[in-house]
mmCIF file of C-alpha atoms in Angstrom:
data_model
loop_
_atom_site.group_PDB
_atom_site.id
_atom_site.type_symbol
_atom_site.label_atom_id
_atom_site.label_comp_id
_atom_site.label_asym_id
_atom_site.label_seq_id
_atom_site.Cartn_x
_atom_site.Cartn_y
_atom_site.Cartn_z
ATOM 1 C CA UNK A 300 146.606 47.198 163.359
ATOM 2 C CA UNK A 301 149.501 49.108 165.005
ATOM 3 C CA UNK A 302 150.928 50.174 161.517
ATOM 4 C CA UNK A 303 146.880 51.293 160.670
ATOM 5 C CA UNK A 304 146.653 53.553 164.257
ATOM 6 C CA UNK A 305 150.058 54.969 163.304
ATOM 7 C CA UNK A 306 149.179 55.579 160.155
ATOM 8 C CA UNK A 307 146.233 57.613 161.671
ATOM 9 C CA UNK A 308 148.116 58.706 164.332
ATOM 10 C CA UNK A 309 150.687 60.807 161.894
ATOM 11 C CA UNK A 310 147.665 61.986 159.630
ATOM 12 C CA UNK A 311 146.149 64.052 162.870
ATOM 13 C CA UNK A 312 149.229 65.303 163.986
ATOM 14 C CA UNK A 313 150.253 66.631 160.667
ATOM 15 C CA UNK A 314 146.585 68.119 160.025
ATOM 16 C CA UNK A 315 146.640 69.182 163.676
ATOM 17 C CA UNK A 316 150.308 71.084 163.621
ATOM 18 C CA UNK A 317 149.356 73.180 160.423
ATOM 19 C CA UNK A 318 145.975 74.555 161.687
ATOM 20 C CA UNK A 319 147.621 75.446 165.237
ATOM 21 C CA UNK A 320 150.622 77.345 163.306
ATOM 22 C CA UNK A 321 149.018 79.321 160.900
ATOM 23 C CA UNK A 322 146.136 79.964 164.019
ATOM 24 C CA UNK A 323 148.874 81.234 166.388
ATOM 25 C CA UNK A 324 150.427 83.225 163.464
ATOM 26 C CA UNK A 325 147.235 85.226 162.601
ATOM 27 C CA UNK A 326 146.904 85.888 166.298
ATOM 28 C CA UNK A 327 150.285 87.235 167.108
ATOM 29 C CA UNK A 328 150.376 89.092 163.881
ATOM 30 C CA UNK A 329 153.071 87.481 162.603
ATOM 31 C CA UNK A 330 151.174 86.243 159.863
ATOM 32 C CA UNK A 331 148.913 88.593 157.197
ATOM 33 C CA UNK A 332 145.416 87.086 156.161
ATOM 34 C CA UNK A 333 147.124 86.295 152.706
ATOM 35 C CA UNK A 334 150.456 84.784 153.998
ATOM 36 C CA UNK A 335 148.056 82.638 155.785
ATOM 37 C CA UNK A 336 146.023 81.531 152.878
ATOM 38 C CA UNK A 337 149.033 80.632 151.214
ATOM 39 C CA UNK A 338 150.521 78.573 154.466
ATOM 40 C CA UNK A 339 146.939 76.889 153.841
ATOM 41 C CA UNK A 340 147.627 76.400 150.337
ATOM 42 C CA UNK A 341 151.523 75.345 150.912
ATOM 43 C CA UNK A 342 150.017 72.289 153.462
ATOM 44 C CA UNK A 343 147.521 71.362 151.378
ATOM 45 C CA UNK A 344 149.920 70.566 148.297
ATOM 46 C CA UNK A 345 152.769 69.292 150.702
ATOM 47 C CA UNK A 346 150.258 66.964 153.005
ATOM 48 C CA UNK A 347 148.808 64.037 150.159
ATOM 49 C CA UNK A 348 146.177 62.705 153.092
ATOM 50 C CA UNK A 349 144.973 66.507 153.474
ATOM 51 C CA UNK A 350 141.587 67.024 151.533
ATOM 52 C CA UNK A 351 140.868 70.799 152.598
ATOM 53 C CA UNK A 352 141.491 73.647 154.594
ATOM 54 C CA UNK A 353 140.041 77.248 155.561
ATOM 55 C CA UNK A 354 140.686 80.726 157.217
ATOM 56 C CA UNK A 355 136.823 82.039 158.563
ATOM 57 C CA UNK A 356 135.757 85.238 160.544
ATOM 58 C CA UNK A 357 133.237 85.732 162.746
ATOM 59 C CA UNK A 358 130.449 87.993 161.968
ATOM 60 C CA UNK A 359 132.296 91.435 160.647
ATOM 61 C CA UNK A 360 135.467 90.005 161.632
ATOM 62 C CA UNK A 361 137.151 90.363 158.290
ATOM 63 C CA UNK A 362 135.541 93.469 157.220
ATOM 64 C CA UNK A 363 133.330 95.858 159.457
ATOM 65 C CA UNK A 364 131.335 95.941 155.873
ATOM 66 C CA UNK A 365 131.260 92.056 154.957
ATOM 67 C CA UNK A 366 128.948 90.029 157.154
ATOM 68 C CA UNK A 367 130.579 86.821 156.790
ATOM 69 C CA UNK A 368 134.250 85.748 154.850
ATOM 70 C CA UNK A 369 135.481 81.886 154.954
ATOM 71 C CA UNK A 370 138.502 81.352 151.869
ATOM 72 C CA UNK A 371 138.745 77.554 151.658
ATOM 73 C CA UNK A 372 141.063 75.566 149.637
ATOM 74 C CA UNK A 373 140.312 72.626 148.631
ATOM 75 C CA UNK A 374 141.396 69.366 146.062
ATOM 76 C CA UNK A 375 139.112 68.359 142.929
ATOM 77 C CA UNK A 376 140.914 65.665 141.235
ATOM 78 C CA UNK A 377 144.501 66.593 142.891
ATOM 79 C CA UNK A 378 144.673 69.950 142.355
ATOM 80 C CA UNK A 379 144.003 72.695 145.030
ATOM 81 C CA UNK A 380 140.640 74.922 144.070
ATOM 82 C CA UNK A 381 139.820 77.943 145.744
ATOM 83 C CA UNK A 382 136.093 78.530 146.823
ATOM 84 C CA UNK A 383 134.452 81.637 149.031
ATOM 85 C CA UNK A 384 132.754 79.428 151.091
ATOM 86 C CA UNK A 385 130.857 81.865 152.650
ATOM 87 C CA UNK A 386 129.039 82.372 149.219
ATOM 88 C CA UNK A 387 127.910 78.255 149.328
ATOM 89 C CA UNK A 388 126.574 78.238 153.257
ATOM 90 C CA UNK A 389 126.373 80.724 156.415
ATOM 91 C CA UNK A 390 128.941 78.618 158.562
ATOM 92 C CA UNK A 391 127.803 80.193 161.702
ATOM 93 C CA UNK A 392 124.939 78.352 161.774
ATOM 94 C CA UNK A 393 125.036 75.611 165.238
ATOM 95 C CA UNK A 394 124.997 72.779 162.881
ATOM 96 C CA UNK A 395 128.411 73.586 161.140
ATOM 97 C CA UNK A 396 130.271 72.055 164.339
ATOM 98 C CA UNK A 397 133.758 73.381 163.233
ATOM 99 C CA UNK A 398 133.257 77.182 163.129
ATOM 100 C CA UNK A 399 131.054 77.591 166.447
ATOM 101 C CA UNK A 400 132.533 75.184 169.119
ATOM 102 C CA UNK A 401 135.760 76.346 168.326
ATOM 103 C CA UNK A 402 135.398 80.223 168.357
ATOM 104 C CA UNK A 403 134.321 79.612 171.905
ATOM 105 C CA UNK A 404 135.707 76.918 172.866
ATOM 106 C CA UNK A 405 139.273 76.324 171.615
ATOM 107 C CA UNK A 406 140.833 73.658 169.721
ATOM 108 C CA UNK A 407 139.100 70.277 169.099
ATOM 109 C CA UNK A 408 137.618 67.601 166.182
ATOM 110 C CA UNK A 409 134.167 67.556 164.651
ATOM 111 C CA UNK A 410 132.704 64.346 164.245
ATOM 112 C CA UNK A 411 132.085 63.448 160.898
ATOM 113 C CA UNK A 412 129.915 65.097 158.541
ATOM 114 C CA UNK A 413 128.945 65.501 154.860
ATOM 115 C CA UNK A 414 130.143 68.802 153.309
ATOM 116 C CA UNK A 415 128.094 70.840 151.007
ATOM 117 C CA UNK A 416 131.444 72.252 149.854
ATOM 118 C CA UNK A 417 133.728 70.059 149.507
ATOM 119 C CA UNK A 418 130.879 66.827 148.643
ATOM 120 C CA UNK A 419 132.513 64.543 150.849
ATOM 121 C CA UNK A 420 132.182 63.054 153.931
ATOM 122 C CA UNK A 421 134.643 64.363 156.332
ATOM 123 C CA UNK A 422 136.247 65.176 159.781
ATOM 124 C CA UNK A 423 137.985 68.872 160.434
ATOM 125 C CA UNK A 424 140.309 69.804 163.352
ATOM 126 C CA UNK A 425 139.838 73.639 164.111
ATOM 127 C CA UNK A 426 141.457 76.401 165.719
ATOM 128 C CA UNK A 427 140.594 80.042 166.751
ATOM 129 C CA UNK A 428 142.662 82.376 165.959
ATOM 130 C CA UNK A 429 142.623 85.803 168.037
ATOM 131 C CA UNK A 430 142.655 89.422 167.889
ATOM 132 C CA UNK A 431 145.080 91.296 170.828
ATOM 133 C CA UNK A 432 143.763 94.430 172.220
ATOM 134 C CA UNK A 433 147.254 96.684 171.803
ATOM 135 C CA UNK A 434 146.222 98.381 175.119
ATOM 136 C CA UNK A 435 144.851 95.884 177.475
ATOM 137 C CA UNK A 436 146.940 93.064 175.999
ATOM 138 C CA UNK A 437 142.851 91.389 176.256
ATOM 139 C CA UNK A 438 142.102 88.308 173.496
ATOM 140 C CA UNK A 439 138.820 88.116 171.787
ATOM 141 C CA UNK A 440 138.268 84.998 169.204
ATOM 142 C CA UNK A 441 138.471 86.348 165.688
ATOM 143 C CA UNK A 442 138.173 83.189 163.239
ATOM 144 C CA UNK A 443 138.395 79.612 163.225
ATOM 145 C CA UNK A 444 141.177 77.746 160.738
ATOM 146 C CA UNK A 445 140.650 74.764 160.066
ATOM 147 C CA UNK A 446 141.838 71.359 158.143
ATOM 148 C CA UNK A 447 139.587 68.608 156.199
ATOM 149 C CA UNK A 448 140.376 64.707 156.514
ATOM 150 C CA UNK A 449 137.666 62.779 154.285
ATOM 151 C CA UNK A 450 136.802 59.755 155.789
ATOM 152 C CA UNK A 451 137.487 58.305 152.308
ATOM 153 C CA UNK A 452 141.452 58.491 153.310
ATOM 154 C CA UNK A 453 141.059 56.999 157.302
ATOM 155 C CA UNK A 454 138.593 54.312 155.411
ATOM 156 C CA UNK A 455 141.266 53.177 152.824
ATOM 157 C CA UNK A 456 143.538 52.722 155.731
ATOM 158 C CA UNK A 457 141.406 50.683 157.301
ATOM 159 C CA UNK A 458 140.258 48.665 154.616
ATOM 160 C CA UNK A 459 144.108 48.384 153.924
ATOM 161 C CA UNK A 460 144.243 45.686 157.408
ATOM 162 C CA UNK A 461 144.306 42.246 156.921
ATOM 163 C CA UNK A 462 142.028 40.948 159.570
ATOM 164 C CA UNK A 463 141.030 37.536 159.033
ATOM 165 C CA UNK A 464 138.049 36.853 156.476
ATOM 166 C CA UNK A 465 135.822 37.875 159.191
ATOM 167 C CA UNK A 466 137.193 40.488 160.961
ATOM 168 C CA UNK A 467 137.040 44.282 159.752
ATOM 169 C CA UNK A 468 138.742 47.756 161.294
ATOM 170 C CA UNK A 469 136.890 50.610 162.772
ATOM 171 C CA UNK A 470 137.826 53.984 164.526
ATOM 172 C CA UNK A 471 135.863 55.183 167.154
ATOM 173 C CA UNK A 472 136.505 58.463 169.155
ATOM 174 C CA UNK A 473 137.600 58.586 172.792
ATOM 175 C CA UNK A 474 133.844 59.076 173.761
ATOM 176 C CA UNK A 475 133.099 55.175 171.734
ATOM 177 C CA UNK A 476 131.847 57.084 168.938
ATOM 178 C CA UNK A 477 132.143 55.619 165.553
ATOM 179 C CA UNK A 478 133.970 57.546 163.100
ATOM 180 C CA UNK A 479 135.067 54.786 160.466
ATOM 181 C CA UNK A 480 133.192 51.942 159.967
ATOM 182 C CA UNK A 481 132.102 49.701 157.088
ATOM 183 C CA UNK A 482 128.216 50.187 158.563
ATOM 184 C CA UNK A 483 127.852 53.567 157.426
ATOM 185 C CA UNK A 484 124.831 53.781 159.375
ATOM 186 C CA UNK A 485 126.495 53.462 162.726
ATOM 187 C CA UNK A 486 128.740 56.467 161.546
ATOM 188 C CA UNK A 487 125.804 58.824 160.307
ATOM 189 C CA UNK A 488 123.909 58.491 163.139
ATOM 190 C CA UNK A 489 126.526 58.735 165.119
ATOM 191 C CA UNK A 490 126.143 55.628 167.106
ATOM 192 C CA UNK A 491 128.704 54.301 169.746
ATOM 193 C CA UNK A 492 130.332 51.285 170.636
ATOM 194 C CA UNK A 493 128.013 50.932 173.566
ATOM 195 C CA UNK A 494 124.648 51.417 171.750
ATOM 196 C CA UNK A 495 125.832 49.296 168.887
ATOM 197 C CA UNK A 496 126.596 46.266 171.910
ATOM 198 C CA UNK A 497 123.319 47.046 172.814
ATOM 199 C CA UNK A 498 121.484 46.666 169.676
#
């Protein structure tokens, strides 16, 4: 079990590290949009565990002329694809959880969800990047990049434990959320620890 949580452990900090330094790059202008797609593209190929990842704008953000831009990379059968995301779905809708929350709210973890994209079920740590005001020094949130887990991966590691013959692994959140768990059920609807006990 300790091996499993480390295991877990060392997939969120890697996911985690690349989103916040490619984020912080696009803010301080340090990075270009395209050196950052590549950075994307670079941890993708170098990070096994990693199943997809994504620069997005807010509304105009990109281009005063373009509505909407997301570039995601992603893996079809180990090889990193490239797909215009905002051509599949308008990501600024409330129900993507990744894009929203984190343009106004800062860093964080969806729970996880099924993605029209990508046709997996998955979890995705995001991070705003910013644009800088060259006068007032002032930050407004420019984009979200992100990073894609599938639950496939944290499952295998579970399913990896050898537990008994009754005894089975699950992840919850640090609310008691389930976000692994053989009982799909209890993860798509998003049930917790406490509701399960109750049921």
């Amino acid at each position: 079990t300790t091996r499993a949580a480390l295991s877990v452990d060392r997939i969120v900090k890697e996911a985690m590290s690349g989103v916040d330094s490619v984020a912080a790059g696009l803010s301080a202008g340090t990075l270009t949009k395209d050196a950052a797609l590549a950075r994307l593209r670079e941890g993708l190929e170098k990070h096994p565990r990693c199943f997809g990842s994504t620069v997005s704008y807010k509304p105009f953000g990109f281009d005063p002329k373009r509505r909407l831009y997301s570039a995601y990379y992603t893996k079809t059968d180990g090889r990193v694809a490239f797909i215009q995301l905002d051509t599949v779905y308008d990501y600024t809708k409330p129900e993507y959880e990744w894009f929203g929350p984190a343009l106004a709210g800062g860093p964080q973890w969806t729970s996880p969800y099924y993605d029209e994209a990508a046709r997996t079920f998955m979890v995705t740590s995001s991070a705003p990047s910013y644009a800088v005001d060259p006068l007032t020094g002032s930050r407004s949130a420019l984009g979200v990049v992100t990073v894609d887990i599938s639950m496939d991966e944290i499952r295998r590691i579970l399913e990896s434990l050898d537990l008994g013959p009754s005894g089975f692994g699950a992840l919850v959140s640090k609310k008691g959320q389930y976000l692994a768990h053989p009982n799909t059920e209890l993860v798509l609807g998003r049930k917790t620890l406490a509701q399960a006990a109750a049921e």
